[in-house]
mmCIF file of C-alpha atoms in Angstrom:
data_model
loop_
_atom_site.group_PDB
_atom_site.id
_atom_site.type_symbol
_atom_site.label_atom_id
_atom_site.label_comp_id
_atom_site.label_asym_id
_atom_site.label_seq_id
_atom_site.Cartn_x
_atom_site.Cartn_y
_atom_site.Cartn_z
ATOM 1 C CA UNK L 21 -98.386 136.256 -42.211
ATOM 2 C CA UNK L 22 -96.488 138.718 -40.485
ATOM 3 C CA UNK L 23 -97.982 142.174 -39.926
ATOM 4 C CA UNK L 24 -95.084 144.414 -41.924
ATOM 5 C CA UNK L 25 -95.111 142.306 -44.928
ATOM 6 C CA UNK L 26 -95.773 144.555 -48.053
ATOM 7 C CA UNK L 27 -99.878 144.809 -48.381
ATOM 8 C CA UNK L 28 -101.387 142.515 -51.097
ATOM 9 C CA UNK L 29 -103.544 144.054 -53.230
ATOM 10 C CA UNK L 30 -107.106 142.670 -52.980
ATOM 11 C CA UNK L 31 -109.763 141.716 -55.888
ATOM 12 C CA UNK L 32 -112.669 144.091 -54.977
ATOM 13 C CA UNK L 33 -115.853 142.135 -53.798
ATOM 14 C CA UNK L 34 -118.843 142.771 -56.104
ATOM 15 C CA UNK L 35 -121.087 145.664 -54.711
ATOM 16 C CA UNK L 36 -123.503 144.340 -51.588
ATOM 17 C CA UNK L 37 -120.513 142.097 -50.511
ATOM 18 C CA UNK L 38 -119.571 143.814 -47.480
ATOM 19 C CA UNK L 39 -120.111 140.618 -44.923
ATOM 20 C CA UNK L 40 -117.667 138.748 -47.517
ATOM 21 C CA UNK L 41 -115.254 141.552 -46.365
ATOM 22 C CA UNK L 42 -116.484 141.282 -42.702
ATOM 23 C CA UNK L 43 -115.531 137.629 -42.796
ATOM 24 C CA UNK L 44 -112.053 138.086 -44.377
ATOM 25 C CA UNK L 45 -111.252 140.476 -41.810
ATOM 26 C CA UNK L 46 -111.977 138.421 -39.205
ATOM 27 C CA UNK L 47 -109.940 135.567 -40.997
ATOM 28 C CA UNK L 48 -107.133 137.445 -41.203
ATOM 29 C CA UNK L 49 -106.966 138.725 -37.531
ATOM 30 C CA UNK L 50 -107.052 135.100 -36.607
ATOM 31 C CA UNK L 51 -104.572 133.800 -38.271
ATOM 32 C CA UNK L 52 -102.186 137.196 -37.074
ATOM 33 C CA UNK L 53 -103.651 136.293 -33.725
ATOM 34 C CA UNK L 54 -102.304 132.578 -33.840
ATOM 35 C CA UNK L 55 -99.079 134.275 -34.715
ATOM 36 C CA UNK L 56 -98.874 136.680 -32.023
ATOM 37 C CA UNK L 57 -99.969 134.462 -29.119
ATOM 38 C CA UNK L 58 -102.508 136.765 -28.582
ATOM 39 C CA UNK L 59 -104.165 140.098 -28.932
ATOM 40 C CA UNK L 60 -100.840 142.491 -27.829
ATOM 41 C CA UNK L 61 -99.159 143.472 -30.846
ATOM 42 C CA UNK L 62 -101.749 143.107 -33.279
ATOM 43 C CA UNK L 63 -102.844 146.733 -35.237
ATOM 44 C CA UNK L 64 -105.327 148.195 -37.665
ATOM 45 C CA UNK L 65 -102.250 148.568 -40.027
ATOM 46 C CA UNK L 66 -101.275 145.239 -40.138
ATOM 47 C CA UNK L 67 -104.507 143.480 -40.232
ATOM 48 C CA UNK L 68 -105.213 146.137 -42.663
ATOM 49 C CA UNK L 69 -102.000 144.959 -44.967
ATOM 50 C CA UNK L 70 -102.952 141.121 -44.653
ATOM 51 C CA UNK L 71 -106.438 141.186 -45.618
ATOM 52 C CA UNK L 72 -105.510 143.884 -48.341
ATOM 53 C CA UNK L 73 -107.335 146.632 -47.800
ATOM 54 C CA UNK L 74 -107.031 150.239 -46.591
ATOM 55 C CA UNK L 75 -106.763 150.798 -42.903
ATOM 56 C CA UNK L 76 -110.364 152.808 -42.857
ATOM 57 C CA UNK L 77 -111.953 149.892 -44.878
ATOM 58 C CA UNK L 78 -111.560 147.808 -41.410
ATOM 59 C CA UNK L 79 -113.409 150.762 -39.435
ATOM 60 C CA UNK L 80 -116.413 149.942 -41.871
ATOM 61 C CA UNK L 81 -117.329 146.746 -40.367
ATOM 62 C CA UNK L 82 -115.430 147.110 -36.628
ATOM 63 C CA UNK L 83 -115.520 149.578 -34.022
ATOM 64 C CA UNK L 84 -111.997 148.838 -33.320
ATOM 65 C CA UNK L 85 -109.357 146.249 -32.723
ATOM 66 C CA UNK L 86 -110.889 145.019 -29.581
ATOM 67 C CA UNK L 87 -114.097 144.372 -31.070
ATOM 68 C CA UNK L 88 -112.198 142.810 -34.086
ATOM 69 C CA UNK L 89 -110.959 140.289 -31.493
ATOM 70 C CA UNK L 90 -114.378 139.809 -29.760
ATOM 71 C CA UNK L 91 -115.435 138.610 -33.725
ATOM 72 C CA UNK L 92 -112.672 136.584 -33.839
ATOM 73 C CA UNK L 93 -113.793 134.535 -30.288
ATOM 74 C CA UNK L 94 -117.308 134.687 -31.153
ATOM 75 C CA UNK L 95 -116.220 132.920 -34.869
ATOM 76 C CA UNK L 96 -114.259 130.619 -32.930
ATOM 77 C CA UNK L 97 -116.886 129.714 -30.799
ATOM 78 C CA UNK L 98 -119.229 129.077 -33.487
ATOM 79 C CA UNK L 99 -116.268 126.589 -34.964
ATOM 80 C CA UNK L 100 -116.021 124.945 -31.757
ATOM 81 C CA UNK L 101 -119.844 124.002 -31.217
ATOM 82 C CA UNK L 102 -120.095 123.109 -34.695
ATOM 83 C CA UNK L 103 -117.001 120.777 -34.597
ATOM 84 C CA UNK L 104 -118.525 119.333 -30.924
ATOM 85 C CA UNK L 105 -121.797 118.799 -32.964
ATOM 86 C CA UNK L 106 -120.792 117.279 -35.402
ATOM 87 C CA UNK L 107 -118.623 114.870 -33.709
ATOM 88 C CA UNK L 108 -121.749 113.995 -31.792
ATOM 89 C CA UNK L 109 -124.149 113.531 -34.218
ATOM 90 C CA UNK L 110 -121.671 110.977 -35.657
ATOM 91 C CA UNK L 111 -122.492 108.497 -32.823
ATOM 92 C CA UNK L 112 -125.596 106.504 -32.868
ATOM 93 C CA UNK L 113 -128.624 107.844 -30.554
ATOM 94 C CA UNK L 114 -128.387 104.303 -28.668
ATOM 95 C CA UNK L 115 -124.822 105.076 -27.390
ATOM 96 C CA UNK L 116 -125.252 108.339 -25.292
ATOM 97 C CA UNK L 117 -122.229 107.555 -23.556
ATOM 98 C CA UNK L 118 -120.160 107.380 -26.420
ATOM 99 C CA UNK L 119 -121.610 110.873 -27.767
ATOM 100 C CA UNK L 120 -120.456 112.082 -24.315
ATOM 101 C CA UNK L 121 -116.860 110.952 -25.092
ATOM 102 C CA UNK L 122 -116.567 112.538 -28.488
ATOM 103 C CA UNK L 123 -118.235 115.593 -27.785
ATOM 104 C CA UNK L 124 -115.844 116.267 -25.158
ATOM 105 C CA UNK L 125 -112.948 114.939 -27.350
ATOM 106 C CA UNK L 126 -113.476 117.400 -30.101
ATOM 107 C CA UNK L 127 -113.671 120.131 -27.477
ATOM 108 C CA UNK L 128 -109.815 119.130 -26.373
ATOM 109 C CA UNK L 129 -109.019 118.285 -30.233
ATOM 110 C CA UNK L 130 -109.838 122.011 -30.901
ATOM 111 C CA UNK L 131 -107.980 123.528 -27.975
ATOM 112 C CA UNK L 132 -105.242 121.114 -28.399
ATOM 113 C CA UNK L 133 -105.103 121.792 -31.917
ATOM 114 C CA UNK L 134 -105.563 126.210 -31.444
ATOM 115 C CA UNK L 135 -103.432 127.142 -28.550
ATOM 116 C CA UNK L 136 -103.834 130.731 -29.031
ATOM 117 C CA UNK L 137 -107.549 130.960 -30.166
ATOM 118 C CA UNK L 138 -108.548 128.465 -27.267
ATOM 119 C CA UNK L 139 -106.884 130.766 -25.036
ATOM 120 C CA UNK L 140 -108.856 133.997 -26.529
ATOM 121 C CA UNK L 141 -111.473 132.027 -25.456
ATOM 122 C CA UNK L 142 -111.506 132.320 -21.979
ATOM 123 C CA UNK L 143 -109.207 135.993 -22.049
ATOM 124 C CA UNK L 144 -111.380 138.197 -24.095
ATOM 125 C CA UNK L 145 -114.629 136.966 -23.838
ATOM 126 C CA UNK L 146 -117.460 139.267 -23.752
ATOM 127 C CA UNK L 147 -119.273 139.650 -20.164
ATOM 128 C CA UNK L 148 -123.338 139.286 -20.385
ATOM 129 C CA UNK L 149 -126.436 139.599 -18.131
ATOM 130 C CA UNK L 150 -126.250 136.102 -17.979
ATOM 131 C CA UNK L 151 -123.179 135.886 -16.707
ATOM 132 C CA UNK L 152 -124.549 134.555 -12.920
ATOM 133 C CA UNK L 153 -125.172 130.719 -11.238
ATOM 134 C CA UNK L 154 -123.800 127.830 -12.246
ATOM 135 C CA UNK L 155 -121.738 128.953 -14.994
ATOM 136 C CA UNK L 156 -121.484 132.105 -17.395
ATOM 137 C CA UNK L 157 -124.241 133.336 -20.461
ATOM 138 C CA UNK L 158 -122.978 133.436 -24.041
ATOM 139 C CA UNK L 159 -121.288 131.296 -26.370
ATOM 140 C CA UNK L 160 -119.592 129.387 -23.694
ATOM 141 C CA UNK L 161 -123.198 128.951 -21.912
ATOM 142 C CA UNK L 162 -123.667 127.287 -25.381
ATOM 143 C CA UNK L 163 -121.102 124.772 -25.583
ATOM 144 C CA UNK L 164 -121.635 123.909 -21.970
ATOM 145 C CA UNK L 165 -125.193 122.901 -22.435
ATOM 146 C CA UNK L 166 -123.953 120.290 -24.783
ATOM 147 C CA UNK L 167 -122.474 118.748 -22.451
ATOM 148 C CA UNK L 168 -124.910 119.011 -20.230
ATOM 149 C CA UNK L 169 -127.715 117.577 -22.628
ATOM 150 C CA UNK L 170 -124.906 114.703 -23.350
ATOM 151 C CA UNK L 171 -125.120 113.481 -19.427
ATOM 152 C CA UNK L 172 -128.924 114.320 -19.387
ATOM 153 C CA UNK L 173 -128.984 111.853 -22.636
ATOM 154 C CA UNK L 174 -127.067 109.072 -20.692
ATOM 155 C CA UNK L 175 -129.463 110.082 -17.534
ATOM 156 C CA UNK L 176 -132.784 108.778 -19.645
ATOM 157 C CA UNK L 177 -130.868 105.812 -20.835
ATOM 158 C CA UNK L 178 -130.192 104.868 -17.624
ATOM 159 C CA UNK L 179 -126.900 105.306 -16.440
ATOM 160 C CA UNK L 180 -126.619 105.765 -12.948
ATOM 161 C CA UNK L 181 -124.837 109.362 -12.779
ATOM 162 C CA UNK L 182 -123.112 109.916 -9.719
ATOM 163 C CA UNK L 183 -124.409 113.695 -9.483
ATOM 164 C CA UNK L 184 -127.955 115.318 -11.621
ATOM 165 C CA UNK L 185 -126.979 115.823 -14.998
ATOM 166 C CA UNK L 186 -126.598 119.834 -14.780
ATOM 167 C CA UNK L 187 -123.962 119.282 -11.923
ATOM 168 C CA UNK L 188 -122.565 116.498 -13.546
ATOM 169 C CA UNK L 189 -121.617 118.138 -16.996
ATOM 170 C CA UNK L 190 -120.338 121.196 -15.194
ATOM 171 C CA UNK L 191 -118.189 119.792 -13.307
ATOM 172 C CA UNK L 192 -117.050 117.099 -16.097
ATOM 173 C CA UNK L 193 -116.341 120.072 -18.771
ATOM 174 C CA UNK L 194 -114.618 122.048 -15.664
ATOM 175 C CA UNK L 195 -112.234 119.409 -15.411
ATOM 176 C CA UNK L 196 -111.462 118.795 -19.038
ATOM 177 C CA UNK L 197 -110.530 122.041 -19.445
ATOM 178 C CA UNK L 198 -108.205 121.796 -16.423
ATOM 179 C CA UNK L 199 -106.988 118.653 -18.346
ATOM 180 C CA UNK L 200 -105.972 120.792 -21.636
ATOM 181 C CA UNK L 201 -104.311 123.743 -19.787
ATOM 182 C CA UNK L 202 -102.192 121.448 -18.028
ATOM 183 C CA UNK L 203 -101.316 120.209 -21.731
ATOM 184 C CA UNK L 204 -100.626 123.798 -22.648
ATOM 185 C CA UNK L 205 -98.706 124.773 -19.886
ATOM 186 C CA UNK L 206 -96.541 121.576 -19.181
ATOM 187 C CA UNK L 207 -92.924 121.216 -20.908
ATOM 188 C CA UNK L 208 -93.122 117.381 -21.026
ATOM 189 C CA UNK L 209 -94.029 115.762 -24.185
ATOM 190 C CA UNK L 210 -97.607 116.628 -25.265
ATOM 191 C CA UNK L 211 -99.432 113.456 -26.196
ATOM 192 C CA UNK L 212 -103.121 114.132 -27.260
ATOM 193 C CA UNK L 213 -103.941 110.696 -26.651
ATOM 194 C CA UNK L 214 -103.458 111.019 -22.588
ATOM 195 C CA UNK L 215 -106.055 113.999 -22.623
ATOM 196 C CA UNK L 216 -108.501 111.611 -24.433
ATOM 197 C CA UNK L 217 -107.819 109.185 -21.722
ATOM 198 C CA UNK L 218 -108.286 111.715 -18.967
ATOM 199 C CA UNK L 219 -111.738 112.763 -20.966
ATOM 200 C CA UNK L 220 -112.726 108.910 -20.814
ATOM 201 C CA UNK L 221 -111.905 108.261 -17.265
ATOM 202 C CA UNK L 222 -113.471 111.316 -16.287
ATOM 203 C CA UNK L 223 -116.662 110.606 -17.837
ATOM 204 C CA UNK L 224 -116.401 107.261 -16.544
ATOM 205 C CA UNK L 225 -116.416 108.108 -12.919
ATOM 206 C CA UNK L 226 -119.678 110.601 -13.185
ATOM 207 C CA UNK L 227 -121.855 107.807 -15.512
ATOM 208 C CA UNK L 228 -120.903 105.423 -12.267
ATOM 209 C CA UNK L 229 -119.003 103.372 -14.824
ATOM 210 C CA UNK L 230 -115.438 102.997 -13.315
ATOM 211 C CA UNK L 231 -114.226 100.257 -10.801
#
């Protein structure tokens, strides 16, 4: 969807609809931020012209393009805990270390999978009081505790973690994410599969499980 297309007109939502709008705002900027590696380049115009609307329609809902962006990591967020979530809650309660593995494989599916949003993730993220000790307040506080709980989970079970659970996830999701920027950054051929086996390994050696 490139940003000097000719605007589509767009089907007025029904009166009270405005967080219908909101949403397809925020829709479109993604996708034009997918496109654009990133938030240079992007404009009210042309995010105005892809969602189909007049540029002041976007200053109803957004202070301005940077806080159109912040919506856009804060929705991505929110798809990234759900999708974590989700992949958990698909594992039975009796195999915490096996929720631990597919939580933090649908954390590298997504990045893997969103080069450009995953990377919004971490670039424009929104500083909060919170934001001191082990690791930072807000959304990515959020999908860290998962991880977190996950090794607390295995903890109670009785596996014998190498380091308290707190320490142990931090330093677990630290690495992962180490693990999918290398993926992102290197020219070889990018095989998802050798990030899950990182993720499995890893996980292995703070549940006391490799040899």
């Amino acid at each position: 969807m490139a940003q000097d297309q000719a605007p589509v007109r767009r089907a007025k939502n029904p009166k009270g609809s405005g967080s219908r709008l909101r949403q397809e705002i925020i829709d479109a900027a993604g996708e034009l931020l997918s496109e654009l590696s990133g938030g240079k380049g992007l404009t009210v115009r042309g995010l105005a012209r892809g969602v189909g609307v007049a540029p002041s329609a976007i200053y109803q809902h957004f202070r301005d393009l940077d806080d159109v962006v912040q919506a856009v990591v804060d929705d991505d967020y929110r798809r990234l805990a759900a999708a974590m979530r989700a992949a958990a809650a698909a594992v039975p309660e009796d195999d915490p270390v096996g929720r631990v593995r597919v939580l933090l494989h649908a954390y590298c599916d997504f990045a893997m999978a969103n080069p450009s949003h995953y990377r919004l993730l971490f670039e424009h993220r929104r500083l909060t009081p919170d934001d001191v000790g082990l690791y930072p307040g807000g959304p990515l506080a959020e999908v860290i505790d998962d991880v977190v709980d996950a090794f607390a989970r295995c903890a109670e079970a009785g596996s014998p973690l190498v380091a308290p659970p707190d320490r142990a996830g931090v330093m677990v999701f630290v690495a992962v994410h180490g693990r999918v920027s290398l993926f992102h950054a290197t020219r070889r051929a990018k095989r998802p599969e050798d990030v899950h086996a990182f993720v499995d390994e890893t996980v292995g050696v703070f549940l006391g499980l490799a040899r």
